[in-house]
Short mmCIF file of C-alpha atoms and ligand atoms in Angstrom, two decimals:
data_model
loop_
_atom_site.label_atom_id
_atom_site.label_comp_id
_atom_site.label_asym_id
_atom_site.label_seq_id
_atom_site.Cartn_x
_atom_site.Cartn_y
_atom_site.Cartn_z
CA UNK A 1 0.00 0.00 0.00
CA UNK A 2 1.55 3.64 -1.25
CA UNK A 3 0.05 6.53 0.73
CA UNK A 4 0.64 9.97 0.69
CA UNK A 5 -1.37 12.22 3.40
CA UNK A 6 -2.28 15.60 2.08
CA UNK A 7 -3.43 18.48 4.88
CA UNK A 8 -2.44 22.20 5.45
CA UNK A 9 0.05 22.45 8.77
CA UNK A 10 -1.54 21.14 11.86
CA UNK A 11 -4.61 19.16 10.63
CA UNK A 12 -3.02 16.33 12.51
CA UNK A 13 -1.41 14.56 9.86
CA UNK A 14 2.06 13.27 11.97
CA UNK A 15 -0.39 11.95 14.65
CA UNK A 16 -3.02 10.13 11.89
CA UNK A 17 0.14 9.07 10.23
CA UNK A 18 1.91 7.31 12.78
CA UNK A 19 -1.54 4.79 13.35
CA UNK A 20 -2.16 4.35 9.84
CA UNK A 21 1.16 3.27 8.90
CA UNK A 22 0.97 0.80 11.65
CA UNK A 23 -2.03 -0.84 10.88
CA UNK A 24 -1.11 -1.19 7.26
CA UNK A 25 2.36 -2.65 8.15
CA UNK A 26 3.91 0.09 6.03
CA UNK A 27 7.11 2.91 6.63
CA UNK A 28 6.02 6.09 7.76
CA UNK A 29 8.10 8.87 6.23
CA UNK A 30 7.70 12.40 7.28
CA UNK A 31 9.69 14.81 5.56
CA UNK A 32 9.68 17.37 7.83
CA UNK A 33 11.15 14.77 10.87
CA UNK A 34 14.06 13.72 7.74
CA UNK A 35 15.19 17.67 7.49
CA UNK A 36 14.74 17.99 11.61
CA UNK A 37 17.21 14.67 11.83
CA UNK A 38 19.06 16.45 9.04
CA UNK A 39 19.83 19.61 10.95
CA UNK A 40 20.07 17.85 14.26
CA UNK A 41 23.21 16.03 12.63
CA UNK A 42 24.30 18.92 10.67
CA UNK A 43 24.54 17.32 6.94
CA UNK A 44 24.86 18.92 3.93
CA UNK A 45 20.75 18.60 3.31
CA UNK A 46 19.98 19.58 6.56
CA UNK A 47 22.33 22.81 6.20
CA UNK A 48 20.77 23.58 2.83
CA UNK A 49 17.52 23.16 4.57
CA UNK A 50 17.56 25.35 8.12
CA UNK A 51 16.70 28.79 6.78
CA UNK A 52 13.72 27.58 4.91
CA UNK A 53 12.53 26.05 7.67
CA UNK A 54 12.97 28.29 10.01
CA UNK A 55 11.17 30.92 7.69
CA UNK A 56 8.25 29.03 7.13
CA UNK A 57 9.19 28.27 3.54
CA UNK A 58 9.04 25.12 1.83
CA UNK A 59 12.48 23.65 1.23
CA UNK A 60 12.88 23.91 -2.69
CA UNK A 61 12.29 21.27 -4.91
CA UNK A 62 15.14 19.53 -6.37
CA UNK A 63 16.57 19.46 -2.47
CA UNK A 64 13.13 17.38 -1.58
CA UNK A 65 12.50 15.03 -4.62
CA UNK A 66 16.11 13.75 -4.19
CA UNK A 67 15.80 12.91 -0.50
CA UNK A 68 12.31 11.06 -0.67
CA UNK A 69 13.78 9.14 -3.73
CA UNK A 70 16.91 7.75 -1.87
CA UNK A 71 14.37 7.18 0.98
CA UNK A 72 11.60 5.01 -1.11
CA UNK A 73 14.77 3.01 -2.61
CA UNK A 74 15.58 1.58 0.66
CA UNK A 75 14.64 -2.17 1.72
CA UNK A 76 11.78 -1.01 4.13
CA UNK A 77 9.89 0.29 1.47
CA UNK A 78 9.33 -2.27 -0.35
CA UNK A 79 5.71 -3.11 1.24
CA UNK A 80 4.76 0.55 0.58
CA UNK A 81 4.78 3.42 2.12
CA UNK A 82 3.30 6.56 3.96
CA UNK A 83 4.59 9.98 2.69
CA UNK A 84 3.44 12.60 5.68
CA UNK A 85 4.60 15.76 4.56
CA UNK A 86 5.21 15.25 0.73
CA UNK A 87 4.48 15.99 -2.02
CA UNK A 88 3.83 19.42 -1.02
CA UNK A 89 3.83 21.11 -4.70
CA UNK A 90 2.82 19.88 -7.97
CA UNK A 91 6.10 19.31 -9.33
CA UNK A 92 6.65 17.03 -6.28
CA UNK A 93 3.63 15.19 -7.42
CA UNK A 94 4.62 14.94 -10.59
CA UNK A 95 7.76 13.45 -9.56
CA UNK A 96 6.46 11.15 -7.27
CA UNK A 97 4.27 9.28 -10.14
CA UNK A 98 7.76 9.14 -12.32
CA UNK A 99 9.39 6.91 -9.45
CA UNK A 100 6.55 5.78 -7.21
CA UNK A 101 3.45 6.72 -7.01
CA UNK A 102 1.05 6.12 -4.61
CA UNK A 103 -2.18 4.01 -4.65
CA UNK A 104 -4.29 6.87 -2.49
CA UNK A 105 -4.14 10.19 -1.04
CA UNK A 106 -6.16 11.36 2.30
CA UNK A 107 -6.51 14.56 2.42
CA UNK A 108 -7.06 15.60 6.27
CA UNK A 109 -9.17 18.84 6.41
CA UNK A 110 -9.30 21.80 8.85
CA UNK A 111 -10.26 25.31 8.30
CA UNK A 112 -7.61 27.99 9.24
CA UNK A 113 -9.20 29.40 12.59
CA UNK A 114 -8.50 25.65 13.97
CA UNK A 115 -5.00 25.08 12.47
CA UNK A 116 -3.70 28.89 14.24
CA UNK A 117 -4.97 27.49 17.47
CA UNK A 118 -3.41 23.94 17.33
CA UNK A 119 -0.69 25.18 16.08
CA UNK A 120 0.54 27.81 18.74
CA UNK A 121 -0.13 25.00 21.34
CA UNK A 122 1.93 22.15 19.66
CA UNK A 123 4.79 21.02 21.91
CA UNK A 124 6.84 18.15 20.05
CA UNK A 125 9.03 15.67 21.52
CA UNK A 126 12.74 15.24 20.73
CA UNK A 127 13.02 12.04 21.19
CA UNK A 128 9.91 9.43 20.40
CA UNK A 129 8.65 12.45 17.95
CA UNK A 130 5.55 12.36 19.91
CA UNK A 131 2.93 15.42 19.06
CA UNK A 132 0.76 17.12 21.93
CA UNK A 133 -0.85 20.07 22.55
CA UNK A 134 -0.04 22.14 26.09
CA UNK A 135 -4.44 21.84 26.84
CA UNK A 136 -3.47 18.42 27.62
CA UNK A 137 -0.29 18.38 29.49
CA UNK A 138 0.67 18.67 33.30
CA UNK A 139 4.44 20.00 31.82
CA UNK A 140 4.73 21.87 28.76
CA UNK A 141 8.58 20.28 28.60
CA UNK A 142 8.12 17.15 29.33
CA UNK A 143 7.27 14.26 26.95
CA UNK A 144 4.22 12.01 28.59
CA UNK A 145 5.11 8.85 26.51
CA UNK A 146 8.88 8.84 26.82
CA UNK A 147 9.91 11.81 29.87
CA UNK A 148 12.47 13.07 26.96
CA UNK A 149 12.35 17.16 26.30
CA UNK A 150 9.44 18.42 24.14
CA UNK A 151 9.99 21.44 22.46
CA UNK A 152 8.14 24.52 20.50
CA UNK A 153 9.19 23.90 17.07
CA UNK A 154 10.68 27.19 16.04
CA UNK A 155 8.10 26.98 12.85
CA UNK A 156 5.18 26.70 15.45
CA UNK A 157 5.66 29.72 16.48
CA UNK A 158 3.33 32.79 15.51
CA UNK A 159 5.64 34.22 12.80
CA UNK A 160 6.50 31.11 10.75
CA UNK A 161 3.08 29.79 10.87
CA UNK A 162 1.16 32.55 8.88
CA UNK A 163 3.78 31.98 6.30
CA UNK A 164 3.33 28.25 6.65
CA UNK A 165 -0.60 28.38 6.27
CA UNK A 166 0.25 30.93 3.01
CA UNK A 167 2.45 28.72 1.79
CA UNK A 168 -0.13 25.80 2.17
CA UNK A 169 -3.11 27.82 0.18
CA UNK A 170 -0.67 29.20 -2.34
CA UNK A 171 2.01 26.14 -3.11
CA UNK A 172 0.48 22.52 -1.91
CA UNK A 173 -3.39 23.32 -2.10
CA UNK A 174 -3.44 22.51 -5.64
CA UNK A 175 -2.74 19.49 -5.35
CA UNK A 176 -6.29 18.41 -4.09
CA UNK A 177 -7.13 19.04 -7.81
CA UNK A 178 -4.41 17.10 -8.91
CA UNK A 179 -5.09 14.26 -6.76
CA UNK A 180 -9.02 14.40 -7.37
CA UNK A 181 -8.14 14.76 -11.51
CA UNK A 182 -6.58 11.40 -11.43
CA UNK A 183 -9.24 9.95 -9.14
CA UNK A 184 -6.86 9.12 -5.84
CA UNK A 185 -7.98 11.75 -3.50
CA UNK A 186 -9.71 10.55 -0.42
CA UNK A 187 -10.97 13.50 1.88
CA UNK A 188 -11.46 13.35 5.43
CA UNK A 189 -12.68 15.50 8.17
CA UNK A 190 -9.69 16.38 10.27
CA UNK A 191 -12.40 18.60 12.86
CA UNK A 192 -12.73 15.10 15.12
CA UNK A 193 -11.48 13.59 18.04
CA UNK A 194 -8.53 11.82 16.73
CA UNK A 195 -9.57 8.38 16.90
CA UNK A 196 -12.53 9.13 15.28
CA UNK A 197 -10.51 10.78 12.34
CA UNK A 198 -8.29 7.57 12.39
CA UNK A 199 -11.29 5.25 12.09
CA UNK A 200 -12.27 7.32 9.23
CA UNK A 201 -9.37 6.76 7.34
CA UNK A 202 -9.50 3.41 7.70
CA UNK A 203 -12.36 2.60 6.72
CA UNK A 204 -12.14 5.15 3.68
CA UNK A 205 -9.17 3.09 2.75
CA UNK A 206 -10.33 -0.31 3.22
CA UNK A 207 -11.44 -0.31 -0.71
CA UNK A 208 -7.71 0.79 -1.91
CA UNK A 209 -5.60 -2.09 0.15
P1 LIG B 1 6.44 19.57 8.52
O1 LIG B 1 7.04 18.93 9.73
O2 LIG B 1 5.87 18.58 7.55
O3 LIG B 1 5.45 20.67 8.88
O4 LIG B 1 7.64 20.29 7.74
C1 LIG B 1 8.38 21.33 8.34
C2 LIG B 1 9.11 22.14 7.28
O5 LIG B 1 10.00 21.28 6.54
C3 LIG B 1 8.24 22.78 6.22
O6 LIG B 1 7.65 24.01 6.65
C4 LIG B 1 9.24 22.97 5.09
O7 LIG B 1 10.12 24.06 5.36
C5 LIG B 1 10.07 21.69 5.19
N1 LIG B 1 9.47 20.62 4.35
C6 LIG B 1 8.97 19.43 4.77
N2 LIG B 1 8.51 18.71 3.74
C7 LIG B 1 8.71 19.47 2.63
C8 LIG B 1 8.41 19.30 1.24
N3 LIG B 1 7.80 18.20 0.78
N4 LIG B 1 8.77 20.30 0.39
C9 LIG B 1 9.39 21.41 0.82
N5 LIG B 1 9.67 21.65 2.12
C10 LIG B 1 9.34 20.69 3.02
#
């Protein structure tokens, strides 16, 4: 099974991603965690990467396509995968169908007012990658799976993510068309408890496994 989860910043698609890839025995790869790892270790990608990121701007292209290729080559790919994260333009897309492309897209929706809100409240941790929002924790630094550090993404914060949501409507939005053109998008109500949303995407792709 090839997935590819499609959703402006903040419709929950790390935290849908990480159950769905799960139950369909398949690699979750998120490219924003890759370019995170990347800086974290200081390679040449992750270098290229950090001011984009830190702006709120996508990461360009040819930088992108070349990293999820090397990625989809490996061994633990070869039962499918889920993309979380990319494509994120059209010439991504187009890419993606000239080396792999995937059997369905779910495209997680939220309107704007909700994304600002999660958003601003998203603490992250370093270590299990773990996604929360500060409404439900007793410390805002401390990770309630693993007790590693979470953090406030720098790209969470109020600056970067008007950019981000921008960048979403402007850059990756058209891609719903694209998706819905060749007859692989699957929509989904993001605005859900998140079991609920996860049941929902199961069941929606039940009929493309
Ligand atoms: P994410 O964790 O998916 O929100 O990604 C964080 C940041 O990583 C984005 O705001 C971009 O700067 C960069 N990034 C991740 N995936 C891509 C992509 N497919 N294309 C371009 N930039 C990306």
């Amino acid at each position: 099974m090839k997935l590819v989860f499609l959703g402006p910043p903040g419709a929950g698609k790390g935290t849908q991603a990480a159950g769905v890839a799960k139950a369909f025995d398949i690699v979750h790869i998120s490219t924003g965690d890759m370019f995170r790892a990347a800086i974290r270790n200081q390679t040449p990608t992750g270098l290229r990467a950090k001011a984009f990121m830190d702006a709120g701007e996508l990461v360009p292209d040819a930088v992108v396509i070349e990293m999820v290729k090397e990625r989809l080559a490996q061994d633990d790919c070869k039962n499918g995968y889920l993309l979380d994260g990319f494509p994120r333009t059209v010439e991504q897309a187009e890419a993606l169908d000239g080396f792999c492309p995937p059997d369905a897209v779910v495209d997680l929706e939220v309107p704007d007012e909700a994304l600002l809100a999660r958003l601003t409240g998203r603490r992250v941790c370093v270590k299990c990658q773990g996604i929360f929002h500060i409404s439900k924790l007793a410390d805002e630094t401390v990770c309630p799976v693993c007790g590693a550090e979470l953090i406030h993404r720098d790209d969470d914060k109020p600056e970067a993510i008007q950019t981000r949501l921008n960048v979403y409507h402007a850059q990756t939005s058209p891609l719903v068309g694209y998706y819905r053109n060749n007859g692989k998008l699957r929509p989904v109500s993001g605005v859900q408890a998140p079991e609920a949303v996860t049941k929902e995407i199961l069941s929606v792709l039940r009929g493309d496994a």
